[in-house]
Short mmCIF file of C-alpha atoms and ligand atoms in Angstrom, two decimals:
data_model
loop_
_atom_site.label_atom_id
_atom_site.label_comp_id
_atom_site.label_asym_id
_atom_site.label_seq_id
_atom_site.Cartn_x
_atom_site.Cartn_y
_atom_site.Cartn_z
CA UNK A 1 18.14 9.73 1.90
CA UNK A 2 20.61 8.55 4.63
CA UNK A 3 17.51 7.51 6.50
CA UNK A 4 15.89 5.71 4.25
CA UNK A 5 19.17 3.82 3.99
CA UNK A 6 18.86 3.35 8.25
CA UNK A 7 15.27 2.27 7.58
CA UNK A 8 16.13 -0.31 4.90
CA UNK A 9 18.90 -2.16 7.68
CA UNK A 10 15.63 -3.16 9.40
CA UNK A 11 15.10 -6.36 7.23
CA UNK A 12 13.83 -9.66 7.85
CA UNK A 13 15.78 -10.68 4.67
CA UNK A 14 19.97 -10.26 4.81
CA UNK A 15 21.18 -8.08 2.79
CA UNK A 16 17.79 -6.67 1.14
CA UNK A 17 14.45 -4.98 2.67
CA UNK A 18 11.36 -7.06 3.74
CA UNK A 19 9.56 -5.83 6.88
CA UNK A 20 6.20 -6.57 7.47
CA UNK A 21 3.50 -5.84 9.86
CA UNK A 22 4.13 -6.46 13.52
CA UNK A 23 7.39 -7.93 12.89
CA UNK A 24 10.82 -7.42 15.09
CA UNK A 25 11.72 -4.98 12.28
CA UNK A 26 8.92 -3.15 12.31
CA UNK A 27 9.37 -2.37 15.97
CA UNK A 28 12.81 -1.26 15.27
CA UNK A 29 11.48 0.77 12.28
CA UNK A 30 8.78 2.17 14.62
CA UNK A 31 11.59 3.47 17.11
CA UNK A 32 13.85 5.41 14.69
CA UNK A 33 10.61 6.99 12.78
CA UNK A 34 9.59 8.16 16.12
CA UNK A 35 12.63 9.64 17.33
CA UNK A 36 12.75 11.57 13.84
CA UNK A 37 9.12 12.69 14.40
CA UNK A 38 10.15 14.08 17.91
CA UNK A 39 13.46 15.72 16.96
CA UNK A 40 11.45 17.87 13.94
CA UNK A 41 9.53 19.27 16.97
CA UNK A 42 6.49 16.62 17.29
CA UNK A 43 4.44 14.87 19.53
CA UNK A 44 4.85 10.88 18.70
CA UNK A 45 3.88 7.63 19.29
CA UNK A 46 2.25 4.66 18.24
CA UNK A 47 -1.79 4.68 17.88
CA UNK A 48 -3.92 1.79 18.50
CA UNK A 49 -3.31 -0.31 15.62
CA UNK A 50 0.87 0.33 15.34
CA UNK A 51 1.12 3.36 12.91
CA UNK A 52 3.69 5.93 14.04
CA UNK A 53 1.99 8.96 14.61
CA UNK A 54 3.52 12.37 14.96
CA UNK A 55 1.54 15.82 15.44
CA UNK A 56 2.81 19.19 15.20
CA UNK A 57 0.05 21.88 16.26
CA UNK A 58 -0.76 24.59 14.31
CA UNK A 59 -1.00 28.36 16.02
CA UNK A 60 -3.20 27.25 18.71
CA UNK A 61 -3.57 23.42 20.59
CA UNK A 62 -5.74 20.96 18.93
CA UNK A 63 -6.91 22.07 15.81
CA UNK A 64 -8.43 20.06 13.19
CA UNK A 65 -4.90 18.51 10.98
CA UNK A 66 -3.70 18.09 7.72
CA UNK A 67 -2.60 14.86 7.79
CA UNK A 68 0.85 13.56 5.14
CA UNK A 69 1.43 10.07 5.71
CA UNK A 70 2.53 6.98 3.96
CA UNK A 71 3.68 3.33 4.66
CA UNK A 72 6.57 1.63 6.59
CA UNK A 73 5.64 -2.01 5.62
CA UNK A 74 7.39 -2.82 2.50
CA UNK A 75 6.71 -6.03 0.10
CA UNK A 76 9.41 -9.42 0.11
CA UNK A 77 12.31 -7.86 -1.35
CA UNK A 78 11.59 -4.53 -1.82
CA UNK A 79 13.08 -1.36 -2.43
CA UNK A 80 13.50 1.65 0.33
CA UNK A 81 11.38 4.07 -0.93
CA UNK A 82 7.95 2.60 -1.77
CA UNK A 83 6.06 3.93 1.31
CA UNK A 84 9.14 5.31 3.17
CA UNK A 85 9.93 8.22 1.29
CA UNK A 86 6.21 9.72 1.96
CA UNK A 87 7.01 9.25 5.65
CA UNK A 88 10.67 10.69 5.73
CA UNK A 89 9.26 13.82 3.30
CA UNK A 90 6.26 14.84 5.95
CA UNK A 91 9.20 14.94 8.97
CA UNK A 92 11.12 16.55 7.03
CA UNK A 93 8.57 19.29 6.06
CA UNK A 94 7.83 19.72 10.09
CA UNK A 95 11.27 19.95 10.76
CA UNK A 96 11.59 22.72 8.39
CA UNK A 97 8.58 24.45 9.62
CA UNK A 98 9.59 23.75 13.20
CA UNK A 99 13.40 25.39 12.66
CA UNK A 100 11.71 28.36 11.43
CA UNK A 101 9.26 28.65 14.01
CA UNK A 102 6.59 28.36 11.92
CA UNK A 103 2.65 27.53 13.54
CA UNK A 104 -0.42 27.01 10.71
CA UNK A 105 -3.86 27.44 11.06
CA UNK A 106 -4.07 23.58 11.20
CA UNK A 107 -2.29 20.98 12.91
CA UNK A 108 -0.03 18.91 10.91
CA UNK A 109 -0.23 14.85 11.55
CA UNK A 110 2.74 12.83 9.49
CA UNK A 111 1.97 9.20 9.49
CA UNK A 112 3.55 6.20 9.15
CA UNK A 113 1.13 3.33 8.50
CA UNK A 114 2.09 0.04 9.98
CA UNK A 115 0.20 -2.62 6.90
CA UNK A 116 0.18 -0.63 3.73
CA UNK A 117 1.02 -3.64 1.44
CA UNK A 118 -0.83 -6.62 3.33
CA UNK A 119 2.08 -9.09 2.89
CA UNK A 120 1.73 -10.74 6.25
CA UNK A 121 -1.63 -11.50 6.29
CA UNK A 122 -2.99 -10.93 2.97
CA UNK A 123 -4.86 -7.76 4.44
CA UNK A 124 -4.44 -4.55 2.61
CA UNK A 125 -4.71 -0.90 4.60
CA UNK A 126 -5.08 -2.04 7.81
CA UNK A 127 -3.19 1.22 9.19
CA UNK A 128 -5.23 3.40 6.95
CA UNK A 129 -8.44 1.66 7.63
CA UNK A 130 -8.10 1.83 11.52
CA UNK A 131 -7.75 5.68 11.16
CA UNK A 132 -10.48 5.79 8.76
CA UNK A 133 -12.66 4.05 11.27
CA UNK A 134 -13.46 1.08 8.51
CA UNK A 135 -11.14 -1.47 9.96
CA UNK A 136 -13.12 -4.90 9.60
CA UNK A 137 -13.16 -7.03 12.69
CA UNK A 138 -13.33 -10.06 11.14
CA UNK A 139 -9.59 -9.33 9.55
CA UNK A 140 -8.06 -10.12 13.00
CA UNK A 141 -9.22 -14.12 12.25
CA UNK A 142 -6.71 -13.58 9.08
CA UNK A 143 -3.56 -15.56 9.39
CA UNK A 144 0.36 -15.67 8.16
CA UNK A 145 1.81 -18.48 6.61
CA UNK A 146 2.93 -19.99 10.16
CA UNK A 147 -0.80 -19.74 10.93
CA UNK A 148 -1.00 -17.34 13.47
CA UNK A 149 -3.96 -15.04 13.58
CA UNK A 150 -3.34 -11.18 12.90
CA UNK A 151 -5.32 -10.55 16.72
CA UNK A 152 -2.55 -12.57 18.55
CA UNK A 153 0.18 -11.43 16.61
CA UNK A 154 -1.21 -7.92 17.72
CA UNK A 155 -1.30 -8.68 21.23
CA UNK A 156 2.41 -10.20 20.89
CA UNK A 157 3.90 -6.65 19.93
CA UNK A 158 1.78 -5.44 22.63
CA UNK A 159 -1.29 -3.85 20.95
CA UNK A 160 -4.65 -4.71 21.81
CA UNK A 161 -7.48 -6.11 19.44
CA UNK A 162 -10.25 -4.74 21.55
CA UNK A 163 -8.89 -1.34 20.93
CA UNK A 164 -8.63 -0.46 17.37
CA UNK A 165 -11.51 1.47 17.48
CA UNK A 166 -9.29 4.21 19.32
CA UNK A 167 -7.22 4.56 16.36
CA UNK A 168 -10.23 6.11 14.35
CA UNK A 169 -10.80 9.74 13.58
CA UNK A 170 -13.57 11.58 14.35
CA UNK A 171 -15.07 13.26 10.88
CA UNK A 172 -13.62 16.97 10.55
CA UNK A 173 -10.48 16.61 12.75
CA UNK A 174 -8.64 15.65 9.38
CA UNK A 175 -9.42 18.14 7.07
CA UNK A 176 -7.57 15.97 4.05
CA UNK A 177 -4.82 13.63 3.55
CA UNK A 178 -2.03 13.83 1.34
CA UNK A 179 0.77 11.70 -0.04
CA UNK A 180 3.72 11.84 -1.60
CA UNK A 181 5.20 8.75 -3.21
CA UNK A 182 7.69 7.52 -6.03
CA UNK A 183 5.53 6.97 -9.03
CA UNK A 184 6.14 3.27 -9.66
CA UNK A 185 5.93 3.77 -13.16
CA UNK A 186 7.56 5.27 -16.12
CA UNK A 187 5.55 7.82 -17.28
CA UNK A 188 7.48 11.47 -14.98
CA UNK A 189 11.02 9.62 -15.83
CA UNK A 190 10.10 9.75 -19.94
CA UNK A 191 8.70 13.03 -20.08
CA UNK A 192 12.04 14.50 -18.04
CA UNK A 193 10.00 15.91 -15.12
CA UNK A 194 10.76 15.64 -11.48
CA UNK A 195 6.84 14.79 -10.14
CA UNK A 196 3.37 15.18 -10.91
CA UNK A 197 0.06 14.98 -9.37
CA UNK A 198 -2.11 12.38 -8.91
CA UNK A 199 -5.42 12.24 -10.09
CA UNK A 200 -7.13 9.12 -9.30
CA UNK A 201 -5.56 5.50 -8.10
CA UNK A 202 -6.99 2.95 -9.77
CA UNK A 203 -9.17 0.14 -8.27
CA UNK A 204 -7.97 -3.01 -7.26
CA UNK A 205 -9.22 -6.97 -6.36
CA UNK A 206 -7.30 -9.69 -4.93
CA UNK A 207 -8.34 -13.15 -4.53
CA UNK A 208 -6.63 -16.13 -3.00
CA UNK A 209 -7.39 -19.20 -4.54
CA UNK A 210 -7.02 -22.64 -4.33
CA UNK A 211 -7.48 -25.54 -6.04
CA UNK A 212 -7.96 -29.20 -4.71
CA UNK A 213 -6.96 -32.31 -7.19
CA UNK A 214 -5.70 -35.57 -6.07
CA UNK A 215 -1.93 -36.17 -5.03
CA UNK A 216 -0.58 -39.46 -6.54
CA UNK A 217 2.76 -41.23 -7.41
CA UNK A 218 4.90 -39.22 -10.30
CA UNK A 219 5.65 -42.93 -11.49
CA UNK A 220 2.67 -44.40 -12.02
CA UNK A 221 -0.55 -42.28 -12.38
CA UNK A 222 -0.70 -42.29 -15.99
CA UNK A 223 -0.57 -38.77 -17.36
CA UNK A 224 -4.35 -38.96 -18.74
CA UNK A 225 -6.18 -40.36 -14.92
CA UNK A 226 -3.98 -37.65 -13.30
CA UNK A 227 -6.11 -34.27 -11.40
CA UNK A 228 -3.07 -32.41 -10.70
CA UNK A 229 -3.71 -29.12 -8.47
CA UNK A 230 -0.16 -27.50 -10.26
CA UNK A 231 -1.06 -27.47 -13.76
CA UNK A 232 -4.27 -26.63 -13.08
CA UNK A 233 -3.49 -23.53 -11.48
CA UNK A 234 -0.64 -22.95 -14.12
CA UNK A 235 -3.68 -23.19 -17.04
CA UNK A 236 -5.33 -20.49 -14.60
CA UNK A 237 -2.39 -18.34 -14.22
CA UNK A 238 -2.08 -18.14 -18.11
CA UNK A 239 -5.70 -17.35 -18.33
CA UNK A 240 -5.23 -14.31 -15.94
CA UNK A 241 -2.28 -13.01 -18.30
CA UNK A 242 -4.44 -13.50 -21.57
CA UNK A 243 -7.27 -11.58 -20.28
CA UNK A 244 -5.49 -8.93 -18.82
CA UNK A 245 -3.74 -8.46 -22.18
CA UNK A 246 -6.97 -8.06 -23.72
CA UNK A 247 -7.86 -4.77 -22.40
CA UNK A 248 -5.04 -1.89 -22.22
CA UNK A 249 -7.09 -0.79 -19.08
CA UNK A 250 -6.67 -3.77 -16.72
CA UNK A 251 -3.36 -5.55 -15.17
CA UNK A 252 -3.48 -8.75 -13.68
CA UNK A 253 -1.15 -11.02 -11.44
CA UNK A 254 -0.83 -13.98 -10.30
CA UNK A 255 2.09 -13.03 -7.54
CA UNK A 256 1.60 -16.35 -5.71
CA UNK A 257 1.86 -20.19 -7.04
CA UNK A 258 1.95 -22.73 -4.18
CA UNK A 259 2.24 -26.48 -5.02
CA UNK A 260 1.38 -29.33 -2.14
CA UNK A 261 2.79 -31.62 -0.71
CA UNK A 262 5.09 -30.18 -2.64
CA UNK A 263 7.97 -33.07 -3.26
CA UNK A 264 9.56 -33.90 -6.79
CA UNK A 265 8.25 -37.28 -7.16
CA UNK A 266 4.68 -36.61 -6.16
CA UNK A 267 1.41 -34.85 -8.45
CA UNK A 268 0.34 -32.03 -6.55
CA UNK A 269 -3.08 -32.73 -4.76
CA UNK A 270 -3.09 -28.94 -3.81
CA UNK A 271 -2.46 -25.97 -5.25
CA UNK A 272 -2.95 -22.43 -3.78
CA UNK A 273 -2.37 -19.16 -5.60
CA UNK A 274 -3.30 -15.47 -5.72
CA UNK A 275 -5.17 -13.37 -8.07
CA UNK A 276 -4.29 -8.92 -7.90
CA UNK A 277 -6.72 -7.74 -10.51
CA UNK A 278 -6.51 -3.52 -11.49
CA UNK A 279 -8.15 -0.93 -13.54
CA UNK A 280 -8.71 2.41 -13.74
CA UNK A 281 -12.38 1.48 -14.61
CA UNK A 282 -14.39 -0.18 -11.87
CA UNK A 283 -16.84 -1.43 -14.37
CA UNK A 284 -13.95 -2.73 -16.64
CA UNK A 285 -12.04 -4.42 -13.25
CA UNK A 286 -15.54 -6.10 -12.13
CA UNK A 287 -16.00 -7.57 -15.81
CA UNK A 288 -12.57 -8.86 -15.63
CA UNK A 289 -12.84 -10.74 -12.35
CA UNK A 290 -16.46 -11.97 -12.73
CA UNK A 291 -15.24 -13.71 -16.25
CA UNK A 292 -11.82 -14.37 -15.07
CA UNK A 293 -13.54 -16.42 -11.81
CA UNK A 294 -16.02 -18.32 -14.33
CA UNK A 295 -13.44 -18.90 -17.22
CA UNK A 296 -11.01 -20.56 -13.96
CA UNK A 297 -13.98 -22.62 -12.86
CA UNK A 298 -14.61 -24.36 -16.22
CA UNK A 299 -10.67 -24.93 -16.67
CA UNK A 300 -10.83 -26.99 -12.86
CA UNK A 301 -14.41 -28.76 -14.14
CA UNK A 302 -12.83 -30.00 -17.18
CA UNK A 303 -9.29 -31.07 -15.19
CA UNK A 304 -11.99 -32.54 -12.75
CA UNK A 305 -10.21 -30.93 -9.96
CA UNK A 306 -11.92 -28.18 -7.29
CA UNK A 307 -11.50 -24.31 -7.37
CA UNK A 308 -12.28 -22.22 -3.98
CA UNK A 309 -11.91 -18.57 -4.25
CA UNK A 310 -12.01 -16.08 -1.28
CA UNK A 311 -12.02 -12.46 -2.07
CA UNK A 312 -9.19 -10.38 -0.21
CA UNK A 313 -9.59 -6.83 -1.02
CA UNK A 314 -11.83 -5.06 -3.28
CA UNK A 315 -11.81 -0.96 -3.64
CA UNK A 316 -12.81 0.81 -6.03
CA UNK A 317 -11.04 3.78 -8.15
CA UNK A 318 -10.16 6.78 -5.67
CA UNK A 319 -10.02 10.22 -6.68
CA UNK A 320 -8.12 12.75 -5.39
CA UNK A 321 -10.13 15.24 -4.97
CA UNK A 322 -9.54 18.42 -7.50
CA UNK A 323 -8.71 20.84 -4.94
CA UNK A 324 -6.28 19.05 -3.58
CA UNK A 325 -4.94 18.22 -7.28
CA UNK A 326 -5.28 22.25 -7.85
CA UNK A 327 -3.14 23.21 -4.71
CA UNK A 328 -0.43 20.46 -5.34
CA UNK A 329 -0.19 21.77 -8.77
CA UNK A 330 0.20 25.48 -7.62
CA UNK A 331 2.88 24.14 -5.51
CA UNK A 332 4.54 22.63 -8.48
CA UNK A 333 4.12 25.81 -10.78
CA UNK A 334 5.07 27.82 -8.11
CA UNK A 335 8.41 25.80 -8.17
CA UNK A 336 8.61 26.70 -11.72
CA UNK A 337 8.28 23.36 -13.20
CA UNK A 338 5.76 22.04 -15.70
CA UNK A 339 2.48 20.67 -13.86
CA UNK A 340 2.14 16.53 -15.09
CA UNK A 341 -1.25 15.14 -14.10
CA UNK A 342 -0.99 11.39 -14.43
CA UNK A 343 -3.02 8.05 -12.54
CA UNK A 344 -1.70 6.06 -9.97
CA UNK A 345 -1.73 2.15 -11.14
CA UNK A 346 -0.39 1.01 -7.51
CA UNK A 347 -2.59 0.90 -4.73
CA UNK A 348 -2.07 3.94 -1.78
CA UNK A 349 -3.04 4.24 1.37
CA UNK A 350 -5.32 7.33 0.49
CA UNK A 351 -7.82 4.79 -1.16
CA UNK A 352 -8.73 3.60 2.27
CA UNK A 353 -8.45 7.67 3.82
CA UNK A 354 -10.58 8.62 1.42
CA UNK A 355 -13.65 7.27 3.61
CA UNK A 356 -12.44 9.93 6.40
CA UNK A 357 -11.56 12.78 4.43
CA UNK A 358 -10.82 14.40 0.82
CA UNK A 359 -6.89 12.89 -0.45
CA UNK A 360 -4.49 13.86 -2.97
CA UNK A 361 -1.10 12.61 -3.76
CA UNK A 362 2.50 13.84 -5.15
CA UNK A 363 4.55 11.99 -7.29
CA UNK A 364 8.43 11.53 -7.60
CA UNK A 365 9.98 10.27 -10.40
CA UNK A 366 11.86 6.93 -9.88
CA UNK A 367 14.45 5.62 -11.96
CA UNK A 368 12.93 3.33 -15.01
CA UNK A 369 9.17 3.21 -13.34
CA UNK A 370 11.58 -0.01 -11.38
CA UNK A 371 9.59 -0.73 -7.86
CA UNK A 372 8.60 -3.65 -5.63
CA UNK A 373 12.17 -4.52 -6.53
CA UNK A 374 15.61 -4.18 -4.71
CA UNK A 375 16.69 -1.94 -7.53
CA UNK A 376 14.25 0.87 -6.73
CA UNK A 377 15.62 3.83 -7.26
CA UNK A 378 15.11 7.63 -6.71
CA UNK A 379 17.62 10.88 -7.21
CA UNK A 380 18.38 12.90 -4.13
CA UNK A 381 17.97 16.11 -6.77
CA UNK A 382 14.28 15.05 -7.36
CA UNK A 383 13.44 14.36 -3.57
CA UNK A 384 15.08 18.24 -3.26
CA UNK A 385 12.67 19.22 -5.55
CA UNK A 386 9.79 17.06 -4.01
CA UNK A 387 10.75 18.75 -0.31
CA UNK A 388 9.99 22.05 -1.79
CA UNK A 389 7.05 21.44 -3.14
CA UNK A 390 5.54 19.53 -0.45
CA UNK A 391 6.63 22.01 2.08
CA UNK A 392 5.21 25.00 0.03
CA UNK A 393 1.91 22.60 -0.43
CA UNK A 394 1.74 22.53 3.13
CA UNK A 395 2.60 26.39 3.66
CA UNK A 396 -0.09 27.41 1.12
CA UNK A 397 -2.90 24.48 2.39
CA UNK A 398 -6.29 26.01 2.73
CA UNK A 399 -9.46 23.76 2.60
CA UNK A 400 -11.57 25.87 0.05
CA UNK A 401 -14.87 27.29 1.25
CA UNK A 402 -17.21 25.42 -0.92
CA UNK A 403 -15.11 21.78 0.30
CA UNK A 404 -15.25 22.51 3.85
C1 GLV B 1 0.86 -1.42 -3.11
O1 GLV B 1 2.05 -1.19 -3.27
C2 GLV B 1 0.15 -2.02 -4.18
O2 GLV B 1 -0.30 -1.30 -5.07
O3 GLV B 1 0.09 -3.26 -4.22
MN1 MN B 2 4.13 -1.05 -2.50
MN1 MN B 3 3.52 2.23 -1.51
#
């Protein structure tokens, strides 16, 4: 707990927690999560594409690994466990197996990923995709909002494009990947239970739009020759909620509303926003955004203004794979606690893993289901119980015969 409090004082924003990929925090970040990886008795650094990488070998050198990671990019004014605590919980498990000597018939890899939540550049899993071996080259032409591209802000911090490739596994050196995380939801907090398993993160679509009408003078243009880009996009933004509402089994969000010039006294000729569409049916989430996209289009033909839309990220559901849901439930019997299966609405960094290797994922209850906010919260008595179970997870992990 005390260092996720040191990890949240590495903020772009005073006095809250934003760090995002290949920023001055992040480096800083990077540091102290590397020290902590070598102090519980691992081998760390950084790999090719800035994830902190620790490995602890199992009873002889250079086994194939489990590997327990999680993120260390957060979202604008976040909270300090989303990502983190996944991170802090795998070091924490090798330190306990270190102190007690302890060697497995697998290596153990805890990872930090560097772009988890794709804030900076509106790319999603970069850290998890690099290890994966599906990092898209044509992400490094993505840029931030001062318009630098994600290959020389790479080469600033002192990685090199070129190289990514080295951050890839080879098939069968990971023989699965597991997470733990808060829940980001309500569900563990209502039922009075400390975690739960995961059995399938849902799927997930982002778009960023824009939408080009024609700037004018507040004054003058009267209100029925105007094609402003604003209320376009507002009409847009409501049609996102009102579908979304439709069906219990998709979320939408418009996170992002951008007016241009942007100036009080002028109708905005351009307006750019973002579209984060989610279901736990792929069918249902494709449905949504192919009538969503057309229902957009006709509000911008009959405002007489232009809509461009450029897809961002698209993955399907992700299952974790029921083994892995099996042996994180014995863990959690074996604790003596009730076993909660329950669905991940938030996007992990497993859904990008799960191209390498088989995934599953622990829950912690957080307080009021409250994340992607500064008020995220999570009880040091339920991370006590998480430790356990992770660490007797990782004691008992055995890739069964017929998953091999
Ligand atoms: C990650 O936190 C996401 O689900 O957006
Ligand atoms: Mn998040
Ligand atoms: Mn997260």
């Amino acid at each position: 707990m005390q260092r996720a409090d040191a990890l949240a004082r590495f903020s772009e924003l005073a006095g809250g927690v934003t760090r995002v990929y290949l920023s001055p925090e992040q480096r800083a970040a990077n540091e102290a999560v590397l020290g902590w990886m070598r102090e519980a008795g691992m081998r760390a650094g950084l790999d090719a594409v800035g994830n902190c990488v620790g490995r602890y070998e199992g009873e002889r050198d250079d086994l194939p690994c489990l590997m327990i990671g999680s993120h260390l990019d957060t979202v604008r004014d976040a909270g300090r466990y989303d990502g983190i605590l996944g991170v802090l919980a795998g070091i924490e498990c090798v330190h306990a197996l270190d102190a007690a000597g302890a060697r497995l018939p697998f290596a153990i890899e805890v990872v930090g990923f560097a772009d988890e939540e794709g804030v900076r550049f509106g790319t999603t899993f970069l850290g998890s995709k690099a290890v994966a071996g599906t990092f898209d080259p044509a992400a490094l032409e993505a840029t931030d909002r001062e318009g630098m591209r994600l290959a020389d802000a790479m080469r600033a911090f002192g990685l090199d494009p070129a190289r990514i490739g080295e951050a890839a596994r080879p098939r069968g050196s990971v023989l699965a990947y597991a997470e733990l995380h808060i829940e980001q939801g309500p569900v563990l907090e209502a039922e009075g239970l400390p975690v739960g398993v995961v059995t399938a993160i849902a799927g997930a679509t982002r778009y960023r739009l824009e939408i080009e009408g024609v700037a004018g003078h507040a004054g003058t243009v009267p209100m029925r020759l105007r094609r402003d880009a604003l209320a376009a996009a507002a009409e847009c933004a409501l049609a996102v909620e009102s579908r979304a509402a439709a069906d219990p089994d998709v979320v939408a969000t418009v996170g992002i509303l951008e007016a241009l010039p942007g100036a009080m006294n002028v109708i905005p000729g351009r307006a750019r926003f973002t579209l984060d569409l989610r279901s736990p049916s792929d069918e249902k989430r494709a449905a949504a955004v192919r009538e969503l996209l057309e229902e957009m289009k006709a509000i911008c033909a009959r405002r007489g203004v232009r809509l461009s839309a450029t897809k961002l990220h698209d993955e399907p559901v992700a299952e974790c794979a029921p083994w892995m849901q099996e042996a994180i439930a014995a863990a959690i019997d074996a604790e003596g606690l009730a076993v909660r299966r329950l669905p991940s609405g938030a996007g992990h960094d497993g859904m990008a893993m799960r191209a390498l290797c088989d995934i599953g994922m622990l829950f912690v209850r957080c307080r009021a289901g409250v994340s992607h906010n500064p008020a995220e919260s999570v009880s040091e008595d339920d991370v006590a119980v998480a430790l356990r179970v992770w660490l007797r997870f990782i004691e008992g992990f055995a890739v069964p015969a017929q998953a091999a």
